[in-house]
Amino acid sequence: MQNCEVLYIIGNGFDIRHNIPSSYYNFAAWVMKNHPIEGISLDLMFNKGNNLWSNFEEALGNYDPNKAIDGFFTPMVAECTEDNLSDVSFHTIRALSYDEIVSLFCHWIESIDLSEIHPTLRLNPKSCFLTFNYTKTLELVYNINPQHILHIHGIVDNPDSIIFGHNNYIDIESILGNTQCSREWINQSNRLFEMNLLYKDTESIIKKNPSIANLIGFQTITILGHSLNKVDRLYFEQILLQNPTAVWIIDYNPKKPMELESKTEFLKELGVKKVLPFA
């Protein structure tokens, strides 16, 4: 990952720009089609008046602790068919466990097909790439050497490596108190513990990934398709610390001029000296 002048930081918007169905809306559609009961459960757990699927990781951190505590065991009647009005089945909508949520997410990623995707940008293959994406777009579509790519949150080839989550760690005692002797407290705390497992500890990820320390010596850092959200802020702080004089270039949707402004403000707050729009 060294001896490159340019570092590309790749976010999910990069894949979406290539018409890859990798948005959380696509995840929603996949879940609702293949696992409708679990899809309803996800919506009940994390949709607090906001659109769950517009930013899934932020929504994960904005879950309703009371719903997690209750487990919301709710009966649901499947839709009757016109052919057989007596064919009615019952399902239970319940809070999903950490493993169930991660399993759904990983199976969806594995279902994404890149075989018909073609490159739309000119990327120097001798550059270095830090990607937040789980797909192999850089490897398969742009023929980038995997040794030049750091998949910071894991890769589709290795489901066990995949990391996703929120930045809202819950203090269980602040929600439930400290009456730890009751069975009810134990059951409720276990449900909140499951939600804390979805906490994405970026500080630990950075410490456990020595490749991040090698992201140094870049003259230019180009961000493509990353929303610059708070969940990933520590990564950008670390990269800036290691490349204090680099020029940062950010892409944005020309139809949304405020996007450029907000991304520029994000980087300026970190201490980036020079920010330019991606041409």
XYZ file of N, CA and C in Angstrom, residues 8-158:
453
model
N -7.091 6.565 -3.246
C -8.524 6.662 -3.482
C -9.257 6.064 -2.282
N -10.230 6.807 -1.777
C -11.107 6.289 -0.730
C -12.464 6.049 -1.372
N -12.893 4.803 -1.355
C -14.076 4.388 -2.105
C -15.234 4.069 -1.154
N -16.386 4.675 -1.419
C -17.593 4.398 -0.651
C -18.657 3.753 -1.518
N -19.801 3.467 -0.925
C -20.860 2.745 -1.635
C -21.405 3.527 -2.835
N -21.300 4.861 -2.787
C -21.740 5.659 -3.919
C -20.972 5.337 -5.190
N -19.751 4.837 -5.048
C -18.941 4.430 -6.201
C -19.618 3.265 -6.915
N -20.057 2.269 -6.156
C -20.751 1.134 -6.756
C -22.088 1.557 -7.353
N -22.806 2.394 -6.632
C -24.108 2.853 -7.116
C -23.946 3.618 -8.431
N -22.870 4.389 -8.540
C -22.583 5.130 -9.776
C -22.420 4.183 -10.964
N -22.026 2.960 -10.697
C -21.850 1.956 -11.753
C -23.099 1.088 -11.926
N -24.203 1.570 -11.372
C -25.483 0.846 -11.462
C -25.431 -0.533 -10.810
N -24.600 -0.652 -9.800
C -24.559 -1.885 -9.007
C -25.629 -1.768 -7.925
N -26.507 -2.751 -7.802
C -27.604 -2.663 -6.823
C -27.117 -2.900 -5.396
N -26.348 -1.940 -4.888
C -25.697 -2.109 -3.587
C -26.180 -1.121 -2.539
N -27.247 -0.381 -2.836
C -27.762 0.567 -1.848
C -28.565 -0.187 -0.790
N -28.823 0.471 0.324
C -29.620 -0.169 1.367
C -31.068 -0.338 0.917
N -31.497 0.451 -0.059
C -32.817 0.216 -0.649
C -32.829 -1.136 -1.356
N -31.707 -1.463 -2.034
C -31.602 -2.769 -2.676
C -31.584 -3.883 -1.632
N -30.918 -3.628 -0.524
C -30.922 -4.587 0.579
C -32.351 -4.815 1.062
N -33.093 -3.707 1.206
C -34.486 -3.810 1.652
C -35.309 -4.650 0.690
N -35.150 -4.370 -0.605
C -35.915 -5.108 -1.608
C -35.566 -6.585 -1.570
N -34.285 -6.889 -1.404
C -33.838 -8.286 -1.354
C -34.408 -8.998 -0.124
N -34.337 -8.306 1.019
C -34.851 -8.912 2.249
C -36.356 -9.143 2.147
N -37.077 -8.125 1.675
C -38.531 -8.249 1.589
C -38.947 -9.340 0.603
N -38.149 -9.547 -0.434
C -38.473 -10.571 -1.421
C -38.136 -11.964 -0.914
N -36.980 -12.099 -0.296
C -36.487 -13.419 0.083
C -36.764 -13.793 1.536
N -36.907 -12.768 2.400
C -37.140 -13.017 3.827
C -38.120 -11.963 4.360
N -39.368 -11.984 3.900
C -40.312 -10.897 4.229
C -40.583 -10.734 5.724
N -40.645 -11.823 6.463
C -40.906 -11.710 7.903
C -39.764 -10.981 8.599
N -38.529 -11.343 8.242
C -37.363 -10.671 8.824
C -37.301 -9.206 8.386
N -37.728 -8.929 7.148
C -37.737 -7.555 6.672
C -38.668 -6.677 7.474
N -39.841 -7.199 7.788
C -40.793 -6.449 8.616
C -40.203 -6.222 9.997
N -39.527 -7.242 10.518
C -38.914 -7.116 11.831
C -37.857 -6.023 11.859
N -37.008 -5.970 10.819
C -35.993 -4.924 10.745
C -36.631 -3.546 10.741
N -37.711 -3.405 9.984
C -38.386 -2.116 9.898
C -38.963 -1.713 11.254
N -39.531 -2.689 11.964
C -40.090 -2.398 13.290
C -38.999 -2.033 14.288
N -37.859 -2.688 14.163
C -36.779 -2.471 15.121
C -36.109 -1.114 14.959
N -35.908 -0.688 13.699
C -35.021 0.445 13.473
C -35.658 1.667 12.824
N -36.878 1.556 12.370
C -37.497 2.697 11.711
C -38.244 3.538 12.739
N -37.655 4.685 13.094
C -38.251 5.581 14.092
C -38.762 6.860 13.427
N -39.535 6.691 12.370
C -40.058 7.865 11.680
C -39.141 8.336 10.575
N -37.899 7.814 10.560
C -36.982 8.128 9.471
C -37.035 6.983 8.465
N -36.420 7.194 7.327
C -36.385 6.129 6.337
C -35.235 5.190 6.672
N -35.575 3.997 7.141
C -34.580 3.029 7.555
C -33.531 2.782 6.490
N -33.960 2.720 5.236
C -33.079 2.224 4.198
C -32.243 3.319 3.542
N -32.438 4.589 3.891
C -31.645 5.642 3.273
C -30.217 5.639 3.813
N -30.055 5.319 5.075
C -28.725 5.164 5.664
C -28.836 4.110 6.748
N -28.655 2.863 6.345
C -28.940 1.741 7.218
C -28.085 1.761 8.478
N -26.798 2.111 8.332
C -25.926 2.089 9.504
C -26.335 3.135 10.535
N -26.714 4.326 10.091
C -27.191 5.329 11.037
C -28.490 4.871 11.682
N -29.354 4.238 10.883
C -30.620 3.738 11.416
C -30.389 2.659 12.466
N -29.363 1.832 12.260
C -29.055 0.802 13.244
C -28.757 1.424 14.604
N -28.093 2.570 14.600
C -27.757 3.230 15.855
C -28.904 4.006 16.448
N -29.953 4.241 15.662
C -31.099 5.003 16.140
C -32.283 4.114 16.503
N -31.994 2.852 16.805
C -33.078 1.943 17.143
C -33.767 2.376 18.433
N -34.969 1.896 18.618
C -35.753 2.201 19.805
C -35.428 1.165 20.877
N -34.718 1.548 21.954
C -34.355 0.570 22.984
C -35.564 -0.142 23.581
N -36.688 0.566 23.685
C -37.878 -0.056 24.273
C -38.388 -1.206 23.413
N -38.295 -1.049 22.081
C -38.720 -2.135 21.206
C -37.774 -3.324 21.340
N -36.469 -3.026 21.461
C -35.512 -4.115 21.634
C -35.765 -4.850 22.948
N -36.096 -4.103 23.991
C -36.361 -4.705 25.294
C -37.602 -5.586 25.237
N -38.655 -5.078 24.618
C -39.921 -5.821 24.569
C -39.836 -7.047 23.675
N -39.012 -6.970 22.631
C -38.943 -8.064 21.675
C -40.112 -8.068 20.719
N -41.110 -7.194 20.949
C -42.326 -7.002 20.152
C -42.811 -8.271 19.456
N -43.101 -9.312 20.231
C -43.654 -10.540 19.655
C -45.066 -10.247 19.168
N -45.202 -10.119 17.860
C -46.455 -9.681 17.253
C -46.936 -10.710 16.238
N -48.153 -11.210 16.378
C -48.648 -12.161 15.379
C -48.985 -11.458 14.079
N -48.744 -12.118 12.972
C -49.089 -11.565 11.669
C -49.773 -12.652 10.847
N -50.846 -12.284 10.193
C -51.559 -13.212 9.338
C -51.098 -13.000 7.903
N -50.667 -14.066 7.269
C -50.253 -13.961 5.866
C -51.462 -13.668 4.995
N -51.224 -12.994 3.877
C -52.318 -12.612 2.981
C -52.982 -13.851 2.378
N -54.283 -13.865 2.376
C -55.018 -14.978 1.780
C -54.975 -14.866 0.254
N -54.976 -15.992 -0.413
C -55.022 -15.980 -1.867
C -56.468 -16.079 -2.325
N -56.750 -15.540 -3.501
C -58.112 -15.600 -4.037
C -58.501 -17.046 -4.344
N -57.502 -17.859 -4.675
C -57.790 -19.255 -5.005
C -58.211 -20.058 -3.780
N -57.663 -19.691 -2.645
C -57.967 -20.454 -1.444
C -58.036 -19.518 -0.254
N -59.224 -19.010 0.020
C -59.381 -18.038 1.103
C -59.160 -18.668 2.472
N -59.183 -19.976 2.524
C -58.980 -20.630 3.818
C -57.504 -20.894 4.098
N -56.665 -20.633 3.083
C -55.232 -20.898 3.239
C -54.578 -19.713 3.951
N -54.639 -19.727 5.262
C -54.113 -18.634 6.074
C -53.027 -19.187 6.977
N -51.846 -18.573 6.948
C -50.775 -19.013 7.844
C -50.411 -17.885 8.790
N -49.935 -18.259 9.956
C -49.598 -17.289 10.989
C -48.090 -17.259 11.193
N -47.567 -16.048 11.366
C -46.140 -15.878 11.633
C -45.990 -14.966 12.846
N -44.839 -15.034 13.447
C -44.542 -14.166 14.579
C -43.444 -13.193 14.198
N -43.742 -11.919 14.349
C -42.741 -10.882 14.104
C -42.033 -10.623 15.423
N -40.738 -10.864 15.452
C -39.976 -10.723 16.690
C -38.690 -9.957 16.410
N -38.066 -9.503 17.463
C -36.788 -8.819 17.326
C -35.734 -9.808 16.842
N -34.950 -9.414 15.848
C -33.913 -10.284 15.311
C -32.647 -10.196 16.157
N -31.913 -11.281 16.199
C -30.645 -11.300 16.915
C -29.548 -10.690 16.042
N -28.425 -10.413 16.669
C -27.262 -9.894 15.951
C -26.862 -10.836 14.815
N -26.766 -12.123 15.123
C -26.342 -13.095 14.105
C -27.319 -13.141 12.937
N -28.600 -13.003 13.207
C -29.598 -13.038 12.143
C -29.478 -11.827 11.231
N -29.241 -10.656 11.808
C -29.099 -9.441 11.008
C -27.846 -9.517 10.141
N -26.740 -9.934 10.733
C -25.481 -10.053 9.986
C -25.613 -11.097 8.882
N -26.283 -12.210 9.172
C -26.466 -13.260 8.169
C -27.259 -12.752 6.968
N -28.338 -12.012 7.227
C -29.118 -11.431 6.134
C -28.246 -10.514 5.286
N -27.481 -9.673 5.944
C -26.639 -8.699 5.238
C -25.599 -9.410 4.365
N -24.958 -10.433 4.909
C -23.918 -11.143 4.168
C -24.494 -11.895 2.967
N -25.643 -12.527 3.143
C -26.251 -13.256 2.035
C -26.677 -12.300 0.915
N -27.112 -11.105 1.299
C -27.465 -10.113 0.276
C -26.230 -9.706 -0.519
N -25.122 -9.433 0.162
C -23.890 -9.032 -0.525
C -23.446 -10.118 -1.498
N -23.560 -11.366 -1.071
C -23.154 -12.479 -1.930
C -24.027 -12.573 -3.187
N -25.231 -12.024 -3.114
C -26.149 -12.125 -4.259
C -25.897 -11.067 -5.329
N -25.076 -10.057 -5.040
C -24.833 -8.968 -5.983
C -23.958 -9.446 -7.137
N -24.430 -9.235 -8.343
C -23.760 -9.721 -9.559
C -23.028 -8.579 -10.266
N -21.732 -8.752 -10.502
C -20.920 -7.729 -11.172
C -20.576 -8.092 -12.611
N -21.112 -9.196 -13.110
C -20.676 -9.714 -14.408
C -20.979 -8.767 -15.568
N -21.993 -7.921 -15.454
C -22.356 -7.018 -16.555
C -21.945 -5.567 -16.285
N -21.108 -5.349 -15.285
C -20.703 -3.993 -14.910
C -19.425 -3.606 -15.653
N -19.396 -2.363 -16.153
C -18.246 -1.883 -16.919
C -17.692 -0.600 -16.285
N -16.390 -0.342 -16.459
C -15.788 0.856 -15.859
C -16.321 2.146 -16.475
N -16.465 3.171 -15.658
C -16.938 4.477 -16.134
C -15.947 5.596 -15.814
N -14.914 5.293 -15.040
C -13.929 6.290 -14.637
C -12.530 5.844 -15.035
N -11.633 6.794 -15.108
C -10.225 6.476 -15.327
C -9.513 6.467 -13.973
N -9.123 5.285 -13.556
C -8.416 5.141 -12.294
C -7.011 4.618 -12.583
N -6.021 5.291 -12.033
C -4.641 4.848 -12.216
C -4.429 3.556 -11.428
N -4.156 2.440 -12.124
C -4.020 1.161 -11.421
C -2.837 1.118 -10.455
N -1.910 2.087 -10.585
C -0.762 2.128 -9.684
C -1.051 2.925 -8.410
N -2.270 3.424 -8.298
C -2.672 4.129 -7.084
C -2.985 3.127 -5.982
N -3.232 3.640 -4.793
C -3.660 2.806 -3.675
C -5.129 3.081 -3.398
N -5.810 2.073 -2.871
C -7.254 2.164 -2.692
C -7.650 1.691 -1.290
N -8.388 2.543 -0.596
C -9.035 2.161 0.658
C -10.520 2.127 0.376
N -11.112 0.948 0.420
C -12.528 0.853 0.092
C -13.345 0.410 1.291
N -14.498 1.057 1.445
C -15.453 0.690 2.484
C -16.461 -0.330 1.948
N -16.331 -0.673 0.673
C -17.286 -1.576 0.035
C -16.892 -3.029 0.234
N -17.892 -3.881 0.232
C -17.661 -5.321 0.392
C -17.523 -6.011 -0.963
N -17.941 -5.352 -2.012
C -17.895 -5.919 -3.357
C -16.472 -5.863 -3.918
N -16.246 -6.574 -5.035
C -14.936 -6.608 -5.675
C -14.965 -5.814 -6.980
N -15.605 -4.647 -6.948
C -15.708 -3.810 -8.143
C -14.324 -3.389 -8.641
N -13.463 -2.991 -7.733
C -12.124 -2.552 -8.143
C -11.349 -3.693 -8.791
N -11.437 -4.880 -8.202
C -10.691 -6.016 -8.717
C -11.255 -6.530 -10.044
N -12.565 -6.687 -10.118
C -13.181 -7.343 -11.259
C -13.542 -6.405 -12.406
N -13.909 -5.172 -12.073
C -14.325 -4.217 -13.114
C -13.147 -3.368 -13.585
N -12.268 -2.973 -12.645
C -11.154 -2.095 -12.987
C -9.800 -2.808 -13.028
N -9.799 -4.097 -12.746
C -8.562 -4.894 -12.798
C -7.444 -4.319 -11.924
N -7.821 -3.798 -10.759
C -6.841 -3.288 -9.815
C -6.213 -4.465 -9.070
N -4.906 -4.400 -8.903
C -4.196 -5.439 -8.155
C -4.700 -5.469 -6.711
N -5.165 -6.628 -6.229
C -5.674 -6.715 -4.846
C -4.665 -6.253 -3.799
N -3.363 -6.318 -4.119
C -2.353 -5.871 -3.166
C -2.379 -4.354 -2.986
N -3.048 -3.639 -3.896
C -3.163 -2.186 -3.799
C -4.477 -1.765 -3.141
N -5.261 -2.747 -2.659
C -6.603 -2.463 -2.135
C -6.714 -2.911 -0.689
N -7.215 -2.023 0.142
C -7.530 -2.382 1.523
C -9.043 -2.338 1.702
N -9.651 -3.490 1.905
C -11.082 -3.577 2.210
C -11.230 -3.440 3.728
N -11.444 -2.219 4.175
C -11.399 -1.940 5.602
C -12.517 -2.614 6.384
N -13.657 -2.873 5.737
C -14.793 -3.501 6.420
C -15.079 -4.903 5.918
N -14.088 -5.528 5.275
C -14.264 -6.898 4.824
C -14.628 -6.989 3.355
N -14.722 -8.235 2.876
C -14.932 -8.477 1.458
C -15.872 -9.656 1.268
N -16.594 -9.652 0.168
C -17.625 -10.643 -0.097
C -17.071 -12.062 -0.089
N -15.808 -12.251 -0.497
C -15.199 -13.585 -0.514
C -15.077 -14.195 0.879
N -15.065 -13.345 1.881
C -14.871 -13.803 3.261
C -15.951 -13.206 4.152
